[in-house]
Amino acid sequence: MDSILVTGNGPLNGQIPIAGAKNACLTLMPATLLSEEPLTLTNAPRLSDIKTMTLLLQSLGAEVSSLQDGQVLAMSSHDLISHTADYEIVRKMRASNLVLGPMLARLGQAVVSLPGGCAIGARPMDLHIEALEALGAEIELKDGYLHAQAPSGLKGAVHEMRFASVGATENMVMAATLAKGTTVLKNAAREPEIVDLVECLRKMGAQIEGEGTSTIEIQGVDRLHGATHQVVTDRIELGTYMLAPAICGGEVELLGGRLSLVGAFVEKLNAAGIDVEETDKGLKVARKNGRVTAVDVTTEPFPGFPTDLQAQMMALMCTAEGTSVLEERIFENRFMHAPELMRMGAQIDVHGGTATVTGVEGLKGAPVMATDLRASVSLILAGLAAEGETVVSRVYHLDRGYEHVVRKLEGVGAKIERIKSDG
Ligand code: EPU
């Protein structure tokens, strides 16, 4: 398995282009299942998760062509041959469950493996099931698979989610586009990826209002047509690379970045002493001399501080002046990076969903590994600021969510290389 060698070498300067959002693309791709006509996505990120979704859609009979070096995905679901999302694919990537709503709406039936737990938490599917049942689906669990059917079609309904789940919102919105009548989803998730999905569905002919607020109203239509849609900027890749100059010093411009995508995160960066400025091309981040100030962070659904930036923020807090308290409220087990950061000299105390970080003057390089995507990149950020060499193993986690991570960081002066391994 490949690893990444990072050598701490001072301030970073230059520009980093930000890709299209992984989590938007992973919900836009299953939207192809809703129509017989082609759906084309531009600004797609080049990631292994996108390849996994491609394989899943192809296994259902969709045609998916990757064009322009992977940045354009041309899809067509004219002839679907299967309605089963197999365990072998779903277990690799939870976002596979996003085919459930579209298949049910288009075919009246869907069989989707339950994904099982993952490194950051149990992540059940109950909210997805409740949402689709509200639309009239009958769903039962057999042999580890959810068997869903709607023999006489889905029907619009008023449904309030117990928690604003991103995936359950996406599944319900997609399913409701082809349901009979009006659906009102209350306590819907408000993430930018959902707004992006709705914008794409609208181009396909769907009638939806209220995206980006907690009430989404969908007027079902008989069919959706083809469309071309540009995937929104990845706010998590954006926030991750904003932390590179914050941790190492210097000034970096993140091309394609927008403040509206990372508002709560920027508030915390400002409080820590980091300057963020919106430019014509994106966001410019600069750290003045001296240590950053410790700030407390609580993760929340959008527009709150994103759980997907908690690990990276912890890397920054490791060398801050003072003590910070990081509270994780979305996933029950998302501090796997803490013991690894401690191997680099960080002082962190984890109790349940709270991590208390006492800033130290400097970190020291060490061999480290992580069990999930965001944890892995937090170790790279820490390595950039540490004295000496850090080797981050299990790089396949990074490949799921960060395209060209070595090239992008090298471009701003980081000393970083991928070490290939035959094993
Ligand atoms: N939950 C339930 N029941 C459900 C669904 C969710 O209890 O039926 C719980 C989860 O276990 C979790 C919480 O609700 O504790 C939030 O889950 P949500 O459904 O909102 O998240 P998701 O759709 O599974 C997406 C992103 C995650 C991101 C979360 C939160 C995709 C493909 N994934 O997951 O991204 O952390 O929203 O913002 O969109 C990542 O990119 O590293 C990543 C994990």
Short mmCIF file of C-alpha atoms and ligand atoms in Angstrom, two decimals:
data_model
loop_
_atom_site.label_atom_id
_atom_site.label_comp_id
_atom_site.label_asym_id
_atom_site.label_seq_id
_atom_site.Cartn_x
_atom_site.Cartn_y
_atom_site.Cartn_z
CA MET A 1 0.00 0.00 0.00
CA ASP A 2 1.29 3.47 -0.90
CA SER A 3 2.16 6.02 1.76
CA ILE A 4 2.82 9.76 1.80
CA LEU A 5 6.03 11.30 3.10
CA VAL A 6 5.71 14.87 4.38
CA THR A 7 8.61 16.98 5.58
CA GLY A 8 7.80 20.13 7.54
CA ASN A 9 9.49 23.06 5.75
CA GLY A 10 7.92 26.37 6.66
CA PRO A 11 5.46 28.76 5.05
CA LEU A 12 3.38 27.91 1.97
CA ASN A 13 2.65 30.38 -0.80
CA GLY A 14 0.77 30.27 -4.09
CA GLN A 15 -2.54 28.97 -5.42
CA ILE A 16 -4.46 25.70 -5.08
CA PRO A 17 -7.35 24.86 -7.44
CA ILE A 18 -10.36 23.37 -5.67
CA ALA A 19 -12.20 20.49 -7.34
CA GLY A 20 -15.91 19.75 -7.66
CA ALA A 21 -17.48 18.37 -4.50
CA LYS A 22 -17.19 14.63 -3.89
CA ASN A 23 -20.36 14.56 -1.83
CA ALA A 24 -22.33 16.56 -4.40
CA CYS A 25 -21.12 14.37 -7.26
CA LEU A 26 -22.00 11.20 -5.33
CA THR A 27 -25.64 12.30 -5.10
CA LEU A 28 -25.82 13.86 -8.58
CA MET A 29 -24.66 10.63 -10.23
CA PRO A 30 -27.60 8.48 -8.97
CA ALA A 31 -29.95 11.20 -10.28
CA THR A 32 -29.24 9.73 -13.73
CA LEU A 33 -31.41 6.77 -12.71
CA LEU A 34 -34.45 9.07 -12.63
CA SER A 35 -34.51 9.68 -16.38
CA GLU A 36 -34.23 7.77 -19.65
CA GLU A 37 -32.36 10.72 -21.12
CA PRO A 38 -28.63 11.52 -20.66
CA LEU A 39 -27.30 13.44 -17.67
CA THR A 40 -23.86 15.03 -18.01
CA LEU A 41 -21.87 16.34 -15.06
CA THR A 42 -18.96 18.74 -15.51
CA ASN A 43 -16.34 19.72 -12.89
CA ALA A 44 -16.43 16.16 -11.50
CA PRO A 45 -13.62 15.34 -9.07
CA ARG A 46 -11.15 12.54 -9.97
CA LEU A 47 -11.58 10.25 -6.96
CA SER A 48 -11.86 6.56 -6.20
CA ASP A 49 -15.34 7.09 -4.65
CA ILE A 50 -16.52 8.41 -8.03
CA LYS A 51 -15.15 5.25 -9.66
CA THR A 52 -17.04 3.14 -7.12
CA MET A 53 -20.30 4.98 -7.89
CA THR A 54 -19.57 4.51 -11.62
CA LEU A 55 -19.25 0.74 -11.10
CA LEU A 56 -22.47 0.65 -9.09
CA LEU A 57 -24.46 2.56 -11.72
CA GLN A 58 -22.99 0.37 -14.47
CA SER A 59 -24.03 -2.75 -12.53
CA LEU A 60 -27.61 -1.43 -12.71
CA GLY A 61 -27.37 -0.98 -16.47
CA ALA A 62 -26.51 2.72 -16.68
CA GLU A 63 -23.87 3.84 -19.17
CA VAL A 64 -21.24 6.03 -17.55
CA SER A 65 -18.37 7.48 -19.59
CA SER A 66 -15.57 9.40 -18.00
CA LEU A 67 -14.39 12.16 -20.40
CA GLN A 68 -11.82 14.97 -20.31
CA ASP A 69 -9.53 13.20 -17.88
CA GLY A 70 -12.43 12.34 -15.58
CA GLN A 71 -13.77 15.88 -15.21
CA VAL A 72 -16.85 15.15 -17.30
CA LEU A 73 -19.18 12.25 -16.57
CA ALA A 74 -21.60 11.43 -19.37
CA MET A 75 -24.34 9.14 -18.07
CA SER A 76 -27.40 7.50 -19.55
CA SER A 77 -29.89 5.24 -17.81
CA HIS A 78 -32.01 4.48 -20.86
CA ASP A 79 -32.07 0.73 -20.25
CA LEU A 80 -31.70 -0.38 -16.66
CA ILE A 81 -31.02 -4.11 -16.27
CA SER A 82 -31.01 -4.55 -12.50
CA HIS A 83 -32.51 -2.99 -9.39
CA THR A 84 -30.06 -4.53 -6.93
CA ALA A 85 -27.17 -2.63 -5.34
CA ASP A 86 -24.85 -5.44 -4.33
CA TYR A 87 -23.17 -5.71 -0.92
CA GLU A 88 -19.73 -6.00 -2.58
CA ILE A 89 -20.04 -2.41 -3.83
CA VAL A 90 -22.17 -0.88 -1.05
CA ARG A 91 -19.83 -2.06 1.72
CA LYS A 92 -16.98 -0.08 0.09
CA MET A 93 -18.89 3.18 0.07
CA ARG A 94 -21.97 4.17 2.08
CA ALA A 95 -23.04 6.75 -0.49
CA SER A 96 -24.11 3.75 -2.61
CA ASN A 97 -27.36 3.93 -0.62
CA LEU A 98 -28.26 7.03 -2.69
CA VAL A 99 -29.48 4.79 -5.53
CA LEU A 100 -32.39 3.64 -3.34
CA GLY A 101 -34.71 6.65 -3.81
CA PRO A 102 -34.14 7.10 -7.56
CA MET A 103 -34.54 3.38 -8.38
CA LEU A 104 -37.71 3.12 -6.34
CA ALA A 105 -39.15 6.18 -8.10
CA ARG A 106 -38.21 5.08 -11.61
CA LEU A 107 -38.71 1.28 -11.38
CA GLY A 108 -41.12 0.89 -8.48
CA GLN A 109 -38.67 -1.42 -6.78
CA ALA A 110 -35.12 -1.45 -5.40
CA VAL A 111 -32.97 -3.88 -3.48
CA VAL A 112 -30.05 -2.20 -1.72
CA SER A 113 -27.59 -3.81 0.64
CA LEU A 114 -27.36 -2.30 4.11
CA PRO A 115 -23.88 -0.80 4.26
CA GLY A 116 -22.96 -1.84 7.81
CA GLY A 117 -21.01 0.36 10.22
CA CYS A 118 -17.87 2.26 9.36
CA ALA A 119 -14.86 3.75 11.12
CA ILE A 120 -16.64 6.96 12.16
CA GLY A 121 -19.88 5.47 13.48
CA ALA A 122 -22.76 3.01 13.14
CA ARG A 123 -24.56 5.11 10.52
CA PRO A 124 -27.94 3.34 10.30
CA MET A 125 -30.49 3.82 7.46
CA ASP A 126 -33.64 4.31 9.57
CA LEU A 127 -34.20 7.93 8.48
CA HIS A 128 -33.95 6.96 4.80
CA ILE A 129 -36.47 4.16 5.35
CA GLU A 130 -38.92 6.38 7.24
CA ALA A 131 -38.75 9.05 4.53
CA LEU A 132 -39.41 6.61 1.69
CA GLU A 133 -42.13 4.82 3.66
CA ALA A 134 -43.86 8.17 4.05
CA LEU A 135 -44.04 8.26 0.24
CA GLY A 136 -45.82 4.90 0.30
CA ALA A 137 -42.87 2.55 -0.19
CA GLU A 138 -42.99 -0.86 1.48
CA ILE A 139 -39.56 -1.75 2.79
CA GLU A 140 -38.36 -4.89 4.50
CA LEU A 141 -34.98 -6.22 5.52
CA LYS A 142 -34.03 -9.64 4.15
CA ASP A 143 -30.56 -11.23 4.11
CA GLY A 144 -28.85 -7.92 4.86
CA TYR A 145 -30.63 -6.17 1.99
CA LEU A 146 -33.40 -3.55 2.05
CA HIS A 147 -36.16 -4.74 -0.30
CA ALA A 148 -38.21 -1.71 -1.26
CA GLN A 149 -41.23 -1.59 -3.50
CA ALA A 150 -43.98 0.77 -4.52
CA PRO A 151 -46.17 -1.36 -6.81
CA SER A 152 -48.65 1.42 -7.50
CA GLY A 153 -46.06 4.22 -7.51
CA LEU A 154 -44.93 6.67 -4.84
CA LYS A 155 -47.34 9.28 -3.50
CA GLY A 156 -46.51 12.76 -2.23
CA ALA A 157 -46.70 13.24 1.56
CA VAL A 158 -45.79 15.57 4.38
CA HIS A 159 -42.85 14.17 6.34
CA GLU A 160 -40.74 15.58 9.13
CA MET A 161 -37.34 14.00 9.68
CA ARG A 162 -36.25 13.33 13.27
CA PHE A 163 -32.75 14.55 12.34
CA ALA A 164 -31.69 16.54 9.29
CA SER A 165 -29.82 13.70 7.59
CA VAL A 166 -28.03 14.68 4.39
CA GLY A 167 -28.40 11.30 2.67
CA ALA A 168 -32.05 10.78 3.72
CA THR A 169 -32.92 14.28 2.42
CA GLU A 170 -31.24 13.46 -0.91
CA ASN A 171 -32.99 10.09 -1.24
CA MET A 172 -36.40 11.54 -0.41
CA VAL A 173 -36.06 14.58 -2.69
CA MET A 174 -35.00 12.39 -5.63
CA ALA A 175 -37.80 9.90 -5.01
CA ALA A 176 -40.44 12.63 -4.63
CA THR A 177 -39.61 14.19 -8.03
CA LEU A 178 -41.52 11.34 -9.71
CA ALA A 179 -44.15 10.74 -6.99
CA LYS A 180 -47.82 11.60 -7.57
CA GLY A 181 -48.74 14.91 -5.95
CA THR A 182 -46.91 17.18 -3.55
CA THR A 183 -44.29 16.24 -0.98
CA VAL A 184 -43.28 18.52 1.87
CA LEU A 185 -40.11 17.54 3.67
CA LYS A 186 -39.66 19.25 7.02
CA ASN A 187 -36.41 19.41 8.99
CA ALA A 188 -34.59 18.80 5.71
CA ALA A 189 -30.81 19.07 5.61
CA ARG A 190 -29.55 22.39 4.20
CA GLU A 191 -26.08 21.46 2.94
CA PRO A 192 -24.79 23.10 -0.29
CA GLU A 193 -24.63 19.62 -1.85
CA ILE A 194 -28.43 19.38 -1.49
CA VAL A 195 -28.88 22.79 -3.10
CA ASP A 196 -26.66 21.56 -5.96
CA LEU A 197 -28.72 18.38 -6.34
CA VAL A 198 -31.97 20.37 -6.48
CA GLU A 199 -30.52 22.76 -9.07
CA CYS A 200 -29.63 19.77 -11.25
CA LEU A 201 -33.01 18.09 -10.74
CA ARG A 202 -34.71 21.34 -11.71
CA LYS A 203 -32.72 21.39 -14.97
CA MET A 204 -34.08 17.86 -15.52
CA GLY A 205 -37.63 19.18 -15.20
CA ALA A 206 -38.32 18.61 -11.50
CA GLN A 207 -40.48 21.11 -9.61
CA ILE A 208 -38.83 21.84 -6.29
CA GLU A 209 -38.75 24.80 -3.94
CA GLY A 210 -37.10 25.59 -0.64
CA GLU A 211 -33.67 23.96 -1.07
CA GLY A 212 -31.15 25.40 1.36
CA THR A 213 -33.94 25.90 3.95
CA SER A 214 -35.35 23.27 6.31
CA THR A 215 -38.58 22.86 4.34
CA ILE A 216 -38.37 21.49 0.80
CA GLU A 217 -41.49 21.19 -1.32
CA ILE A 218 -41.56 18.90 -4.34
CA GLN A 219 -44.35 18.76 -6.89
CA GLY A 220 -44.12 15.34 -8.58
CA VAL A 221 -43.92 15.20 -12.39
CA ASP A 222 -44.49 12.28 -14.81
CA ARG A 223 -40.96 12.18 -16.16
CA LEU A 224 -37.61 13.91 -15.99
CA HIS A 225 -35.47 14.73 -19.01
CA GLY A 226 -31.75 15.06 -19.78
CA ALA A 227 -29.52 17.89 -18.53
CA THR A 228 -25.95 19.11 -18.12
CA HIS A 229 -24.86 20.34 -14.72
CA GLN A 230 -21.64 21.69 -13.19
CA VAL A 231 -20.77 20.16 -9.81
CA VAL A 232 -20.46 22.74 -7.00
CA THR A 233 -17.03 23.48 -5.45
CA ASP A 234 -15.92 21.03 -2.75
CA ARG A 235 -16.28 23.03 0.48
CA ILE A 236 -14.44 20.35 2.48
CA GLU A 237 -11.44 20.24 0.13
CA LEU A 238 -11.56 24.05 0.26
CA GLY A 239 -11.54 24.16 4.07
CA THR A 240 -8.82 21.52 4.23
CA TYR A 241 -6.43 23.49 2.03
CA MET A 242 -7.34 26.76 3.80
CA LEU A 243 -5.82 25.12 6.86
CA ALA A 244 -2.46 24.53 5.12
CA PRO A 245 -1.27 28.18 5.32
CA ALA A 246 -3.09 28.51 8.66
CA ILE A 247 -0.89 25.75 10.09
CA CYS A 248 2.38 26.45 8.23
CA GLY A 249 2.19 30.22 7.74
CA GLY A 250 2.29 31.97 4.36
CA GLU A 251 -0.45 33.06 1.98
CA VAL A 252 -2.44 30.75 -0.28
CA GLU A 253 -5.29 31.50 -2.67
CA LEU A 254 -7.89 28.76 -3.05
CA LEU A 255 -9.21 28.99 -6.58
CA GLY A 256 -12.97 28.57 -6.87
CA GLY A 257 -13.55 29.03 -3.13
CA ARG A 258 -16.50 31.09 -1.86
CA LEU A 259 -17.21 32.39 1.64
CA SER A 260 -20.85 31.22 1.48
CA LEU A 261 -19.63 27.60 1.40
CA VAL A 262 -17.51 27.85 4.55
CA GLY A 263 -19.04 30.61 6.71
CA ALA A 264 -18.98 28.94 10.14
CA PHE A 265 -15.51 27.56 9.49
CA VAL A 266 -14.13 30.97 8.48
CA GLU A 267 -15.54 32.52 11.68
CA LYS A 268 -13.43 30.05 13.67
CA LEU A 269 -10.34 30.69 11.55
CA ASN A 270 -10.72 34.44 12.08
CA ALA A 271 -11.09 33.91 15.83
CA ALA A 272 -7.88 31.87 15.74
CA GLY A 273 -6.07 34.80 14.09
CA ILE A 274 -6.16 33.72 10.44
CA ASP A 275 -7.05 36.25 7.73
CA VAL A 276 -9.48 35.16 5.02
CA GLU A 277 -10.37 37.40 2.10
CA GLU A 278 -12.68 36.80 -0.86
CA THR A 279 -10.98 37.57 -4.20
CA ASP A 280 -12.10 37.51 -7.86
CA LYS A 281 -10.79 33.98 -8.17
CA GLY A 282 -11.56 32.48 -4.78
CA LEU A 283 -10.44 32.85 -1.17
CA LYS A 284 -7.07 34.07 0.04
CA VAL A 285 -5.87 32.79 3.41
CA ALA A 286 -2.90 34.24 5.30
CA ARG A 287 -1.33 33.72 8.69
CA LYS A 288 0.67 36.46 10.28
CA ASN A 289 3.70 35.64 12.37
CA GLY A 290 3.26 33.92 15.70
CA ARG A 291 1.05 31.10 16.96
CA VAL A 292 -2.67 30.87 16.32
CA THR A 293 -5.11 31.27 19.22
CA ALA A 294 -7.06 28.28 20.56
CA VAL A 295 -10.78 28.28 19.68
CA ASP A 296 -13.60 25.91 20.66
CA VAL A 297 -15.51 24.08 17.93
CA THR A 298 -18.81 22.18 17.91
CA THR A 299 -19.78 20.27 14.78
CA GLU A 300 -23.33 20.75 13.52
CA PRO A 301 -25.37 20.28 10.36
CA PHE A 302 -24.93 23.08 7.78
CA PRO A 303 -24.72 26.07 8.25
CA GLY A 304 -22.83 25.05 11.42
CA PHE A 305 -19.20 23.92 11.59
CA PRO A 306 -18.89 20.78 9.40
CA THR A 307 -17.95 17.45 10.92
CA ASP A 308 -15.88 16.83 7.79
CA LEU A 309 -13.47 19.61 8.87
CA GLN A 310 -13.22 18.67 12.54
CA ALA A 311 -10.11 16.46 12.20
CA GLN A 312 -8.27 19.07 10.12
CA MET A 313 -9.22 21.83 12.61
CA MET A 314 -7.86 19.66 15.41
CA ALA A 315 -4.51 19.53 13.59
CA LEU A 316 -4.45 23.36 13.67
CA MET A 317 -5.40 23.48 17.35
CA CYS A 318 -2.52 21.14 18.25
CA THR A 319 -0.03 24.03 17.95
CA ALA A 320 -2.36 26.86 19.03
CA GLU A 321 -1.73 29.03 22.06
CA GLY A 322 -4.11 27.84 24.78
CA THR A 323 -6.64 25.04 25.16
CA SER A 324 -9.47 24.27 22.76
CA VAL A 325 -12.49 22.04 23.19
CA LEU A 326 -13.75 20.21 20.11
CA GLU A 327 -17.19 18.68 20.39
CA GLU A 328 -18.27 16.14 17.73
CA ARG A 329 -22.07 16.01 17.50
CA ILE A 330 -22.65 14.29 14.14
CA PHE A 331 -20.72 11.02 14.38
CA GLU A 332 -20.10 9.06 17.57
CA ASN A 333 -16.58 7.86 16.77
CA ARG A 334 -14.82 10.56 14.84
CA PHE A 335 -11.67 11.14 16.90
CA MET A 336 -9.52 8.34 15.48
CA HIS A 337 -6.97 10.96 14.41
CA ALA A 338 -6.38 12.10 18.03
CA PRO A 339 -4.10 9.19 19.09
CA GLU A 340 -2.17 9.54 15.83
CA LEU A 341 -1.67 13.29 16.38
CA MET A 342 -0.49 12.44 19.90
CA ARG A 343 2.24 10.27 18.34
CA MET A 344 3.47 13.55 16.83
CA GLY A 345 3.59 15.24 20.25
CA ALA A 346 0.07 16.70 20.43
CA GLN A 347 -1.65 16.90 23.83
CA ILE A 348 -5.22 15.68 23.44
CA ASP A 349 -7.68 14.28 25.93
CA VAL A 350 -10.72 12.51 24.47
CA HIS A 351 -13.85 11.83 26.55
CA GLY A 352 -16.83 10.56 24.60
CA GLY A 353 -17.70 13.14 21.97
CA THR A 354 -15.36 15.82 23.33
CA ALA A 355 -11.66 16.33 22.68
CA THR A 356 -9.66 18.83 24.71
CA VAL A 357 -6.52 19.97 22.91
CA THR A 358 -3.76 21.78 24.77
CA GLY A 359 -1.61 23.53 22.20
CA VAL A 360 2.12 22.76 22.12
CA GLU A 361 4.85 24.89 20.53
CA GLY A 362 5.63 22.39 17.82
CA LEU A 363 4.84 18.88 16.56
CA LYS A 364 7.40 16.23 15.63
CA GLY A 365 7.22 14.01 12.56
CA ALA A 366 6.29 10.34 13.07
CA PRO A 367 4.90 7.36 11.15
CA VAL A 368 1.09 7.57 11.44
CA MET A 369 -2.01 6.04 9.91
CA ALA A 370 -5.72 6.76 9.91
CA THR A 371 -8.95 4.92 9.44
CA ASP A 372 -10.91 7.48 7.47
CA LEU A 373 -10.58 10.12 4.82
CA ARG A 374 -10.69 13.33 6.87
CA ALA A 375 -8.49 11.86 9.62
CA SER A 376 -5.84 10.98 7.00
CA VAL A 377 -5.68 14.49 5.60
CA SER A 378 -5.48 15.98 9.11
CA LEU A 379 -2.27 13.96 9.59
CA ILE A 380 -0.84 15.39 6.36
CA LEU A 381 -1.63 18.92 7.57
CA ALA A 382 0.03 18.17 10.91
CA GLY A 383 3.03 16.71 9.06
CA LEU A 384 3.43 19.91 7.03
CA ALA A 385 3.88 21.85 10.27
CA ALA A 386 5.93 19.23 12.17
CA GLU A 387 9.66 19.13 12.56
CA GLY A 388 11.17 16.29 10.53
CA GLU A 389 9.47 13.57 8.51
CA THR A 390 5.93 12.20 8.80
CA VAL A 391 4.89 9.10 6.89
CA VAL A 392 1.12 8.72 6.49
CA SER A 393 0.11 5.20 5.53
CA ARG A 394 -3.20 3.80 4.23
CA VAL A 395 -3.29 6.40 1.48
CA TYR A 396 -6.31 4.75 -0.13
CA HIS A 397 -8.45 6.75 2.30
CA LEU A 398 -7.10 9.98 0.80
CA ASP A 399 -7.64 8.80 -2.75
CA ARG A 400 -11.36 8.53 -1.93
CA GLY A 401 -11.72 12.26 -1.39
CA TYR A 402 -8.69 14.36 -2.39
CA GLU A 403 -7.56 14.45 -6.02
CA HIS A 404 -3.85 15.11 -6.70
CA VAL A 405 -3.13 15.91 -3.05
CA VAL A 406 0.65 15.72 -3.56
CA ARG A 407 0.61 17.90 -6.69
CA LYS A 408 -1.66 20.52 -5.10
CA LEU A 409 0.45 20.89 -1.95
CA GLU A 410 3.76 20.78 -3.86
CA GLY A 411 2.40 23.64 -5.95
CA VAL A 412 2.46 25.92 -2.89
CA GLY A 413 5.91 24.80 -1.78
CA ALA A 414 5.22 21.84 0.51
CA LYS A 415 7.77 19.00 0.68
CA ILE A 416 5.54 16.02 0.08
CA GLU A 417 5.83 12.84 -1.96
CA ARG A 418 3.93 9.65 -2.54
CA ILE A 419 5.90 6.50 -1.86
CA LYS A 420 4.74 3.71 -4.13
CA SER A 421 4.62 0.23 -2.78
CA ASP A 422 4.18 -2.97 -4.76
CA GLY A 423 2.58 -4.83 -1.82
N1 EPU B 1 -28.17 8.84 10.67
C1 EPU B 1 -29.05 7.99 11.28
N2 EPU B 1 -29.99 7.36 10.50
C2 EPU B 1 -30.04 7.55 9.14
C3 EPU B 1 -29.12 8.43 8.52
C4 EPU B 1 -28.18 9.06 9.32
O1 EPU B 1 -29.02 7.79 12.49
O2 EPU B 1 -30.91 6.94 8.49
C5 EPU B 1 -27.14 9.51 11.50
C6 EPU B 1 -25.73 9.07 11.10
O3 EPU B 1 -25.38 7.84 11.70
C7 EPU B 1 -24.88 10.23 11.55
C8 EPU B 1 -25.82 11.43 11.34
O4 EPU B 1 -27.14 10.90 11.26
O5 EPU B 1 -24.57 10.10 12.90
C9 EPU B 1 -25.53 12.25 10.09
O6 EPU B 1 -25.67 11.44 8.94
P1 EPU B 1 -26.12 12.00 7.52
O7 EPU B 1 -27.15 11.08 6.98
O8 EPU B 1 -26.43 13.44 7.62
O9 EPU B 1 -24.76 11.82 6.71
P2 EPU B 1 -24.53 11.01 5.37
O10 EPU B 1 -25.52 11.43 4.34
O11 EPU B 1 -24.36 9.57 5.65
C10 EPU B 1 -22.96 12.87 4.40
C11 EPU B 1 -21.57 12.92 3.84
C12 EPU B 1 -20.56 12.73 4.97
C13 EPU B 1 -20.77 13.85 5.99
C14 EPU B 1 -22.23 13.83 6.50
C15 EPU B 1 -22.55 14.94 7.46
C16 EPU B 1 -21.92 12.04 1.61
C17 EPU B 1 -21.67 10.97 0.63
N3 EPU B 1 -21.42 11.88 2.85
O12 EPU B 1 -23.10 11.58 4.97
O13 EPU B 1 -19.27 12.87 4.38
O14 EPU B 1 -19.89 13.70 7.07
O15 EPU B 1 -23.13 13.91 5.37
O16 EPU B 1 -22.32 16.17 6.88
O17 EPU B 1 -22.54 13.04 1.29
C18 EPU B 1 -16.95 12.53 4.19
O18 EPU B 1 -17.02 13.09 3.08
O19 EPU B 1 -15.85 12.29 4.77
C19 EPU B 1 -18.19 12.15 4.86
C20 EPU B 1 -18.23 11.26 5.85
#
